[in-house]
Each structure stands twice: as C-alpha cells, then as structure tokens.
CSV table of C-alpha atoms and ligand atoms in Angstrom, one decimal:
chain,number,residue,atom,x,y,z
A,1,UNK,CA,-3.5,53.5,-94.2
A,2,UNK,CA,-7.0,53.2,-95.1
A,3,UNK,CA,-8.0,56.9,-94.3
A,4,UNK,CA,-5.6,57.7,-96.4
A,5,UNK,CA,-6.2,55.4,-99.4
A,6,UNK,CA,-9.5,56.5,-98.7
A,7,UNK,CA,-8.8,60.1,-99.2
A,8,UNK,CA,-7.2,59.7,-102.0
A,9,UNK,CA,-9.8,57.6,-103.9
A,10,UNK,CA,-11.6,60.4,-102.8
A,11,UNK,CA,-9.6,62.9,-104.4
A,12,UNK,CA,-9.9,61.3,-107.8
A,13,UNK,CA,-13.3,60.6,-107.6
A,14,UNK,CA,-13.8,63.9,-107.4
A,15,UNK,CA,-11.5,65.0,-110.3
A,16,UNK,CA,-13.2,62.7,-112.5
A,17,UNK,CA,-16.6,63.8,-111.7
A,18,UNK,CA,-15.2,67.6,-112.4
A,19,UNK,CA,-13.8,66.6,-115.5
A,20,UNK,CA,-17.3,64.9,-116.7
A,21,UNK,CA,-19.0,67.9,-115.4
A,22,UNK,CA,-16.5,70.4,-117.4
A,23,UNK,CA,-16.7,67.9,-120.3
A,24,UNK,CA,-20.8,67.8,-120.3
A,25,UNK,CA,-20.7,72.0,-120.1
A,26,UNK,CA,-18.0,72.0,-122.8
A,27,UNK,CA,-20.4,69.7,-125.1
A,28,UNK,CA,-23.2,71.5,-124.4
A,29,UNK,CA,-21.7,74.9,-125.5
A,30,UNK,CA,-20.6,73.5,-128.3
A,31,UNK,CA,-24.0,71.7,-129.2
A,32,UNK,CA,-25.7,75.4,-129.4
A,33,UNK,CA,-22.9,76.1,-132.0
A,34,UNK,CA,-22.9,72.9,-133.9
A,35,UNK,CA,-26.7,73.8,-134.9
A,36,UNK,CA,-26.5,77.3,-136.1
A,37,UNK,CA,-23.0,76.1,-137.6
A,38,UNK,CA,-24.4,73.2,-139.3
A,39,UNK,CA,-21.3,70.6,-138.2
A,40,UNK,CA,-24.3,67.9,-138.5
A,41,UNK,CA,-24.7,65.3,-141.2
A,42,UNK,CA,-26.6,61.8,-141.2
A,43,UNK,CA,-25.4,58.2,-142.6
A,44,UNK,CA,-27.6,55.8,-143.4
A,45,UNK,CA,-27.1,52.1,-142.4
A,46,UNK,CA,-29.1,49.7,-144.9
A,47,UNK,CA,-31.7,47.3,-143.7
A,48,UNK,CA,-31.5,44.2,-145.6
A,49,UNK,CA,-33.6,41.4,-146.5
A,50,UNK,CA,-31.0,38.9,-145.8
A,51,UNK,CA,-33.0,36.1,-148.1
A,52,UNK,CA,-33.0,38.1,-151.3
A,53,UNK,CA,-30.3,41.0,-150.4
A,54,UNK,CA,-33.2,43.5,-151.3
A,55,UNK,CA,-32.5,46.8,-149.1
A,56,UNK,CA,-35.7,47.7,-147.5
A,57,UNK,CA,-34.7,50.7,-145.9
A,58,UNK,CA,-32.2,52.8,-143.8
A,59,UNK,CA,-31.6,53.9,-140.5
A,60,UNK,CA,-30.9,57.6,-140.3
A,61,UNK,CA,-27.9,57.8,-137.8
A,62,UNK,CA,-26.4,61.3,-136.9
A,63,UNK,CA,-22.6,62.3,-137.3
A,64,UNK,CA,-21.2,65.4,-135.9
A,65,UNK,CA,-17.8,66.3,-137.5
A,66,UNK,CA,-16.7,69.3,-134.7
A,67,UNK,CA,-14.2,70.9,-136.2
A,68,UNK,CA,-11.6,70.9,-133.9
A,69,UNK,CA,-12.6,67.6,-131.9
A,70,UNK,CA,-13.4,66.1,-135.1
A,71,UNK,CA,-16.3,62.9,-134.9
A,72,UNK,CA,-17.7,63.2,-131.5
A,73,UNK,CA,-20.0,60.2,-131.5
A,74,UNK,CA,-23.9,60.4,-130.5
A,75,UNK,CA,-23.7,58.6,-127.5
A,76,UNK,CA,-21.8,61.2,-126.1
A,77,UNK,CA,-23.5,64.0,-127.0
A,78,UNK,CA,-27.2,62.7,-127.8
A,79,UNK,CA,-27.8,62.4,-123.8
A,80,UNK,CA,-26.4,66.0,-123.5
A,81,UNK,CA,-28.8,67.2,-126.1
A,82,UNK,CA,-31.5,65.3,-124.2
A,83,UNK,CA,-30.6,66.9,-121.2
A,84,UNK,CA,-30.9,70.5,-122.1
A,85,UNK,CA,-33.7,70.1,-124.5
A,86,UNK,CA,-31.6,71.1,-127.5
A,87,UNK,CA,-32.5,67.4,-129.0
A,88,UNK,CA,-36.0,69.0,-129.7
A,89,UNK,CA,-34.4,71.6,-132.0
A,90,UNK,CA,-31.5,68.9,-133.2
A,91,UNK,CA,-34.2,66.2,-134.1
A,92,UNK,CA,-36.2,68.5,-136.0
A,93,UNK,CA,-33.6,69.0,-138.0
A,94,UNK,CA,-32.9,65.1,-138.1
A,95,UNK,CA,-36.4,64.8,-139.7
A,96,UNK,CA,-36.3,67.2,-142.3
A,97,UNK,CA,-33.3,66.1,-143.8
A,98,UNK,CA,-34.4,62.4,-143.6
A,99,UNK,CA,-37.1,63.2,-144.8
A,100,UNK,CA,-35.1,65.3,-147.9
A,101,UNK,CA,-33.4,62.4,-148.3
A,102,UNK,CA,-36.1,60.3,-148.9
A,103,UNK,CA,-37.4,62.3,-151.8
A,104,UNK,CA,-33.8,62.5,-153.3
A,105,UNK,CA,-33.3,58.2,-153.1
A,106,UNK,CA,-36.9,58.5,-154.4
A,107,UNK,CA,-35.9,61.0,-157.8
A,108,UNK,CA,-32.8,58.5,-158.1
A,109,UNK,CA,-35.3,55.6,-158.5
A,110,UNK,CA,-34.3,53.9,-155.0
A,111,UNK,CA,-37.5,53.9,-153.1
A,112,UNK,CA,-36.9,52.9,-149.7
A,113,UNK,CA,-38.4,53.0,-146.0
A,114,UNK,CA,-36.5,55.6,-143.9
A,115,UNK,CA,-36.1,55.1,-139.9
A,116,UNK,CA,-35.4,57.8,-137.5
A,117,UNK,CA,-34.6,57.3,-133.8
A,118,UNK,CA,-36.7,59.5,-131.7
A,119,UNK,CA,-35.4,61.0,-128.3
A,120,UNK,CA,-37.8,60.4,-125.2
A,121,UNK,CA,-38.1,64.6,-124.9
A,122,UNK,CA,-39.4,64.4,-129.2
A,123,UNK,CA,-41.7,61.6,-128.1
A,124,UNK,CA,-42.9,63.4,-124.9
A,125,UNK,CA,-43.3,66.9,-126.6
A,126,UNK,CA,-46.8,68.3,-127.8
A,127,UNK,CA,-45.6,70.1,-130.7
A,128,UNK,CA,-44.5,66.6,-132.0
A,129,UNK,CA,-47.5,66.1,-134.6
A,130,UNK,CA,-48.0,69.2,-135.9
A,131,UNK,CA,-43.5,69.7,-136.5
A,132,UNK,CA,-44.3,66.2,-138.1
A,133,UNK,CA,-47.2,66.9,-139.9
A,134,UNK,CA,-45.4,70.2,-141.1
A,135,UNK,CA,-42.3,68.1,-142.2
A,136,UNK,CA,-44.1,65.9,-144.1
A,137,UNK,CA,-45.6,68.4,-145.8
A,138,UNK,CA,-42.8,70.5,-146.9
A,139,UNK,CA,-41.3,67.9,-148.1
A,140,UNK,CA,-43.6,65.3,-149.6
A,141,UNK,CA,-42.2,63.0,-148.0
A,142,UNK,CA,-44.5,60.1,-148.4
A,143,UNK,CA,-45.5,59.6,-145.1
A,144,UNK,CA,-45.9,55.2,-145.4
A,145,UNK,CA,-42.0,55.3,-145.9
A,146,UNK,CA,-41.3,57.2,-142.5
A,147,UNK,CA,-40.4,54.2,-139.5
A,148,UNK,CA,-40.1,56.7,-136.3
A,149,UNK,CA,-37.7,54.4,-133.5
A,150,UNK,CA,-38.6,54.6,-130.1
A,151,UNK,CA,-37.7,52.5,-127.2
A,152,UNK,CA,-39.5,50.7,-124.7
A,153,UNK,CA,-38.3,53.2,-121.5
A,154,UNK,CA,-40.3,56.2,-123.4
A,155,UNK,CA,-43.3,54.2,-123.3
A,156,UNK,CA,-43.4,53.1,-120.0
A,157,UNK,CA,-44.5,55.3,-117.3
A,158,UNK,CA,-47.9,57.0,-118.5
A,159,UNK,CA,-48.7,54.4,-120.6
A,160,UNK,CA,-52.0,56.1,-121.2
A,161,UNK,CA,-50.4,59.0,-122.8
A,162,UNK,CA,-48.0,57.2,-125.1
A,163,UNK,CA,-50.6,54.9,-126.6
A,164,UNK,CA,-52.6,58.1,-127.8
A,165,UNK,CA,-49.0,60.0,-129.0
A,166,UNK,CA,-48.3,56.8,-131.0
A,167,UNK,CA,-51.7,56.9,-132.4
A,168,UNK,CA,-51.9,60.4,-133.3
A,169,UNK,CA,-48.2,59.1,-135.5
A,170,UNK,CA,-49.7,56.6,-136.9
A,171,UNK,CA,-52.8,58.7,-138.0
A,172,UNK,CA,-50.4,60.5,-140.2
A,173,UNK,CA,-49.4,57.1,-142.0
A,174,UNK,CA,-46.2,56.9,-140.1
A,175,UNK,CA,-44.6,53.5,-138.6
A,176,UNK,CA,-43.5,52.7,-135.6
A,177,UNK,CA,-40.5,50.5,-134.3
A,178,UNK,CA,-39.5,50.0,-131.1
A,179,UNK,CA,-35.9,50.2,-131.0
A,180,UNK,CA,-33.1,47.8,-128.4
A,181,UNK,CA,-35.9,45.5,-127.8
A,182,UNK,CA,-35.6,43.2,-125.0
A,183,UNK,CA,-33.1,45.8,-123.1
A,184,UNK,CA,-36.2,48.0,-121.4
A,185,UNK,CA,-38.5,47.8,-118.6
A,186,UNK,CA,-41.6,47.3,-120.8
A,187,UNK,CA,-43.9,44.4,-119.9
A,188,UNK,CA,-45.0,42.2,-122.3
A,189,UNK,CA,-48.9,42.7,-121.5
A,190,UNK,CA,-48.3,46.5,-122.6
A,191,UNK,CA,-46.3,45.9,-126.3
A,192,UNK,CA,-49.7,44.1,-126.8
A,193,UNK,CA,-51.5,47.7,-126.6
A,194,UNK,CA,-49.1,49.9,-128.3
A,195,UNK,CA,-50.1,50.6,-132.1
A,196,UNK,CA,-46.1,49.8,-132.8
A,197,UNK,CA,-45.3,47.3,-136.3
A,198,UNK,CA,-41.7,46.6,-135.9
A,199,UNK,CA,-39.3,45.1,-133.1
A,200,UNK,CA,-35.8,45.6,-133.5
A,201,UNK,CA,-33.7,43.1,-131.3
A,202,UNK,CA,-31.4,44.5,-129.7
A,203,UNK,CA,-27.7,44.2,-130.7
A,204,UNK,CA,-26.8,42.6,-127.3
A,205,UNK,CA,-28.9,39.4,-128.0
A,206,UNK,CA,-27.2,39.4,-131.4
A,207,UNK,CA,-23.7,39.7,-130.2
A,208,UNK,CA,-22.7,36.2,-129.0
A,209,UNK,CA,-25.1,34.4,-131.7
A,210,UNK,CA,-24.1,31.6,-132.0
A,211,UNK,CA,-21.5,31.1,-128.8
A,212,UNK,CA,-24.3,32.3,-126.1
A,213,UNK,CA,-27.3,29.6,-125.8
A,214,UNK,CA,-29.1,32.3,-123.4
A,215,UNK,CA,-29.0,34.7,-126.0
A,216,UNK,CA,-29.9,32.5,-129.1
A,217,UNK,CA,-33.0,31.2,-126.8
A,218,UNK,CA,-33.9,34.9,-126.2
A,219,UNK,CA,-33.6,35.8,-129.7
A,220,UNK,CA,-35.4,33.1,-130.9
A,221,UNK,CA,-38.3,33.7,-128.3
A,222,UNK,CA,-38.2,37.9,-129.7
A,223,UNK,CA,-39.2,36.8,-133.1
A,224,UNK,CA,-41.5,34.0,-132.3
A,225,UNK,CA,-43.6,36.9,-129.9
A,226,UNK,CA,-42.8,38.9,-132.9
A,227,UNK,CA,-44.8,36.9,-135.0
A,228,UNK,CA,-47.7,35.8,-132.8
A,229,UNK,CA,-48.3,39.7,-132.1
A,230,UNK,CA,-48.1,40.4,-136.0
A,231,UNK,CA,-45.1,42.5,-135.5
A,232,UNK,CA,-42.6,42.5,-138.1
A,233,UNK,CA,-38.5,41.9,-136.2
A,234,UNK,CA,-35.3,43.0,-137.5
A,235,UNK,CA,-32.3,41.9,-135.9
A,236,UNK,CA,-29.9,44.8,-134.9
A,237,UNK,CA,-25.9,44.7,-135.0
A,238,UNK,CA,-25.5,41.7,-137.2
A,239,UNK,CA,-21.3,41.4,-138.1
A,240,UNK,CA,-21.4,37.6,-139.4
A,241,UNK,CA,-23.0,35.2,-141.4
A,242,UNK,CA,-23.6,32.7,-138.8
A,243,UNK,CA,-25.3,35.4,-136.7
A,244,UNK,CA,-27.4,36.2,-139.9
A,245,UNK,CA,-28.1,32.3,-140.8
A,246,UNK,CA,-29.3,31.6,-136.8
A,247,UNK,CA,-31.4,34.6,-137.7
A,248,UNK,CA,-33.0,33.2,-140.9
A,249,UNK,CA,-33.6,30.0,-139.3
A,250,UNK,CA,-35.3,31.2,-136.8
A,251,UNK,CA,-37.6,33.3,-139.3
A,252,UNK,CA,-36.2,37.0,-138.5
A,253,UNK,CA,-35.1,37.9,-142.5
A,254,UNK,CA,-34.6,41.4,-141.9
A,255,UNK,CA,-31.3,42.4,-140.6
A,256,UNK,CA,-29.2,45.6,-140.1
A,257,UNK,CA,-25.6,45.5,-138.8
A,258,UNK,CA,-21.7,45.5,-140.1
A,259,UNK,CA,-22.2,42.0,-142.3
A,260,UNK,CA,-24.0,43.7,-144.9
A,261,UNK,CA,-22.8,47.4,-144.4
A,262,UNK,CA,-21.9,50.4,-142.1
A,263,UNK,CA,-23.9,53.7,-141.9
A,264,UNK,CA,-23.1,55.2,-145.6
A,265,UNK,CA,-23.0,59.2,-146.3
A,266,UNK,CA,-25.7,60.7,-148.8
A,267,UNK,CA,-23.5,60.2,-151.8
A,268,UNK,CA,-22.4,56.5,-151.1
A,269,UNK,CA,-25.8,55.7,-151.1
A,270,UNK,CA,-26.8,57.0,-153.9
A,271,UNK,CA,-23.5,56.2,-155.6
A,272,UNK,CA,-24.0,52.2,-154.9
A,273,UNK,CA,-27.3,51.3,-153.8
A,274,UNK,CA,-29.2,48.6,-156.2
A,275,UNK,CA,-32.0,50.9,-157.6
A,276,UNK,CA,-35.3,49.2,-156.5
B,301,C2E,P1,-29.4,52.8,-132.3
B,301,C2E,O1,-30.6,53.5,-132.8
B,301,C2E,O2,-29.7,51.5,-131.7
B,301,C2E,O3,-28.5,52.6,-133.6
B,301,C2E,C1,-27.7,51.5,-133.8
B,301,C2E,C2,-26.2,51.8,-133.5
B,301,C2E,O4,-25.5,50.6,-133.7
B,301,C2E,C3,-25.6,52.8,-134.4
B,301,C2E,O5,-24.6,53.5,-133.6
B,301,C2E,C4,-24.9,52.0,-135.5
B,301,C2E,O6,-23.9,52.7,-136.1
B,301,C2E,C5,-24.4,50.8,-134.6
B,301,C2E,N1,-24.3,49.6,-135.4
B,301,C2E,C6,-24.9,49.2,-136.5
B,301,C2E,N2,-24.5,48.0,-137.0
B,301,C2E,C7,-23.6,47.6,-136.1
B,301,C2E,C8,-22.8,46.4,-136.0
B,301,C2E,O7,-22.9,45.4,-136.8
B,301,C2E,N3,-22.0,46.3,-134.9
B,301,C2E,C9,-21.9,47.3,-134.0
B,301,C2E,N4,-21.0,47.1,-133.0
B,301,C2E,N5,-22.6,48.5,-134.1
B,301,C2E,C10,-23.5,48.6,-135.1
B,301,C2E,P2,-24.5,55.1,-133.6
B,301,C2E,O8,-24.7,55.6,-135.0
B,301,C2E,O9,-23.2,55.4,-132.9
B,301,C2E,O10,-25.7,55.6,-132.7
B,301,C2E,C11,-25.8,55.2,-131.4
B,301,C2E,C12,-27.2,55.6,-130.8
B,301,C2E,O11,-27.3,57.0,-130.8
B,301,C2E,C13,-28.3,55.0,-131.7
B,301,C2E,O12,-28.6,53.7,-131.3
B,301,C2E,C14,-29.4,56.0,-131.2
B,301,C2E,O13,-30.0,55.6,-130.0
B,301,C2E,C15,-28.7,57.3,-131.0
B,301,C2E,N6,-28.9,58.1,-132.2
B,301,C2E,C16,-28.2,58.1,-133.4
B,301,C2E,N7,-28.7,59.0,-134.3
B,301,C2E,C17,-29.7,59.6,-133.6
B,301,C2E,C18,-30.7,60.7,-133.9
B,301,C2E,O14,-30.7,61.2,-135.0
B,301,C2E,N8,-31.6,61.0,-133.0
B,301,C2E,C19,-31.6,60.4,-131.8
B,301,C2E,N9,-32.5,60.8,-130.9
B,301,C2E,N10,-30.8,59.4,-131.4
B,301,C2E,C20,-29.8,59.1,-132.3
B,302,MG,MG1,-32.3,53.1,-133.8
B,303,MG,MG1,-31.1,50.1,-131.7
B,304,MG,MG1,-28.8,50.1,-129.8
C-alpha cells in the first residue's frame, strides 16, 4: 500500500517537475522573442506622500503582453530572465525607457523621481556603470531623479564588492533603495556601511497592519532604524487607510500600494497625474 502510494506520488512528482522544466524552456524561448519583438511595456505605480497626496515618484514595473499567452507576470518570467542572463539585455532596456519616460513626465511639467528594480546579475555585472552612464546620457535623464531598487540578498555575500558598485552609482548622482526590506539575510551592522538612502518595507510587514501586533512592532522598529540611520522609508503594498494612518503615526509618510493607485500605463500617467 505504501510502495505503491509511494510510487505514485512519485510519478506525479515527476510530471510536475517535467512540466516546470518544459514550462521554464518554453518561457525562455519565448523571452529571446519577446525582446527583438518588443511585447514589453512598463507601468508605473505612484509613490505618494500620504500627508499632502503629493506624488513623489514611480516605480517602473514591467508588463509583458505575449501575444498568445497574453500578461505573463514578472514573477514568472523575471527569474527566467535571471537565469539565462537575458535580464542584462531586458533591463537595459527597462532603463532606457524609464529613463525616456522621465524626460517625457518632465516636458509635460510632472517632474518626478523614477525607481527601477535592479536584477542581482545588473547589479553584479561590470558593464553596469558605463550602460548607466551611457543611458543617462542619451537621454538626459537627470540623473538625481533615477532611485535604482536593489535588495538586501544582492548585497550580501562580497560585501566588499557591492559597497564599491553602489558607490561607483551613486558617483553618477543616482539613488539607491533597498527594496522588500526586512525579508533578506542582510545584517543590520552592514546596512550601516552601504551608501543606500531609502528603505522600502516590505509588503509582508504591511499586510496584516493593523490585525498583526508582530508585524506593526516590526514595521514600527523599520522606520525608527530608518530614521536613526538617516535613511528615508516608504512603506510597500499599502491597500487601506488604516494601514496607511498606522504608517503616518509611526512617521513613515511615503507610501506605495493599491490605496492610492495600481501601476498605470504611460498615457494614464500623463493623462491624470497632478502636474507638480
Ligand atoms: P517589487 O519591486 O517589490 O514591486 C512591487 C510589486 O508589488 C509589484 O508587482 C506591484 O504591482 C505590487 N504591488 C504594488 N502595490 C501593491 C498592493 O497594494 N498590493 C499588492 N498585493 N501588490 C502590490 P509586480 O509588478 O508583479 O512585480 C513583481 C516583482 O517583479 C517586483 O517586486 C520586482 O521584484 C520584479 N520586477 C518588476 N519589474 C521589474 C524590472 O523591470 N526589472 C527587474 N529586475 N525586476 C522587476
Ligand atoms: Mg521594487
Ligand atoms: Mg518591493
Ligand atoms: Mg516585493
């Protein structure tokens, strides 16, 4: 009886794990497509300043409409890209039309910081400064409104070597975030060293605000550490106004989630956004 149920759990185990692998390959394939084919676009999710309603700046979050699959999301396809290295190429890509973007809120008169999420294999690569550097260039993008996103996994391991990548950013007149704060592996002796000027608290904490008391204590610690290291916080994945008022009460004012908006295309943005 057991052998057999064993067998069989068996069996399925290993259909599933053929059907991941076929579903990875099929991804990948169709990632090497997707960037010659152009089936990318970003949205751009409003960070507010939850006192005055001022929007500060967005998160650049990429969409790919395949288009037979239709919206695959980027957790499914961002570690595949990671993977096989074609995130290098795909985030390149990522910058320069965030950075475009920029520019165009800019001509509209909505001047606002933009934040990209960097992949560990971006953060890790040595071309990263000088595709950066070229980006910035081409298109005058000004370079105090760029927020890179990292999170604390890429900085950990040589710590030596991250602290002079984030550096050599910052010499550009770029900021840095680190991104899911509070969900990584990184000690609180080393955020002390990195040249980073924003924590984002990761949506997790935020979630349960205000039925959790773990998480509210945890948030609240976040933002007081915030502030003692000089660090500005925003508080990820906010959906209600309780979440945001626990927020404000505990001095984090900047806050990005579903209460005050989604990720918006291009032309939403430009279409309703309070000029600045
Ligand atoms: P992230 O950087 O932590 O981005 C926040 C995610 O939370 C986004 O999911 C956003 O749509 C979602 N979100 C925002 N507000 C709320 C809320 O109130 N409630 C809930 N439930 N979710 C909210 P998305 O767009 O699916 O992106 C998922 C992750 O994929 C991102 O997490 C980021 O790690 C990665 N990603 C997205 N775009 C890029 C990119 O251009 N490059 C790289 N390397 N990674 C990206
Ligand atoms: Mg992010
Ligand atoms: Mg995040
Ligand atoms: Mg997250």
């Amino acid at each position: 009886q057991a052998k057999a149920k064993g067998r069989n759990t068996y069996h399925f185990y290993s259909q599933d794990l053929d059907e991941a692998a076929n579903e990875r390959l099929y991804i990948e394939n169709e990632l090497r497509i997707a960037i010659k084919a152009q089936q990318f676009t970003l949205y751009y999710q409003p960070q507010v300043n939850s006192e005055s309603g001022e929007v500060l700046g967005y998160e650049a979050l990429i969409r790919w409409f395949h288009p037979s699959e239709g919206n695959i999301p980027p957790s499914k396809f961002i570690p595949i890209a990671e993977a096989t290295g074609l995130i290098v190429e795909l985030g390149a890509w990522v910058l320069e039309e965030a950075c475009h973007f920029s520019r165009r809120l800019k001509a509209a008169g909505k001047t606002a910081n933009i934040s990209i999420n960097l992949s560990a294999r971006q953060f890790k690569d040595a071309q990263l400064i000088s595709t950066l550097s070229d980006i910035i260039h081409r298109t005058g993008m000004e370079p105090t409104l760029l927020h890179l996103e990292l999170t604390e996994s890429m900085l950990m391991g040589d710590v030596e070597a991250a602290i002079i990548q984030l550096r050599d950013i910052k010499a550009l007149g770029v900021s840095l975030s680190i991104d899911d704060f509070g969900t990584g592996y990184s000690s609180l002796s080393y955020i002390k060293r990195f040249p980073v000027d924003i924590l984002k608290i990761d949506r997790s904490f935020v979630k349960d605000i205000p039925e959790d008391p773990n998480d509210m204590e945890i948030t609240a610690a976040i933002i007081a550490m915030a502030q003692k290291l000089n660090l500005q916080v925003i508080a990820e994945g906010v959906e209600t106004e309780a979440q945001m008022a626990f927020l404000a009460k505990n001095n984090c004012y900047i806050v990005q989630g579903y209460y005050y908006s989604p990720p918006l295309s291009e032309a939403e943005i430009l279409r309703f956004a309070p000029a600045m």
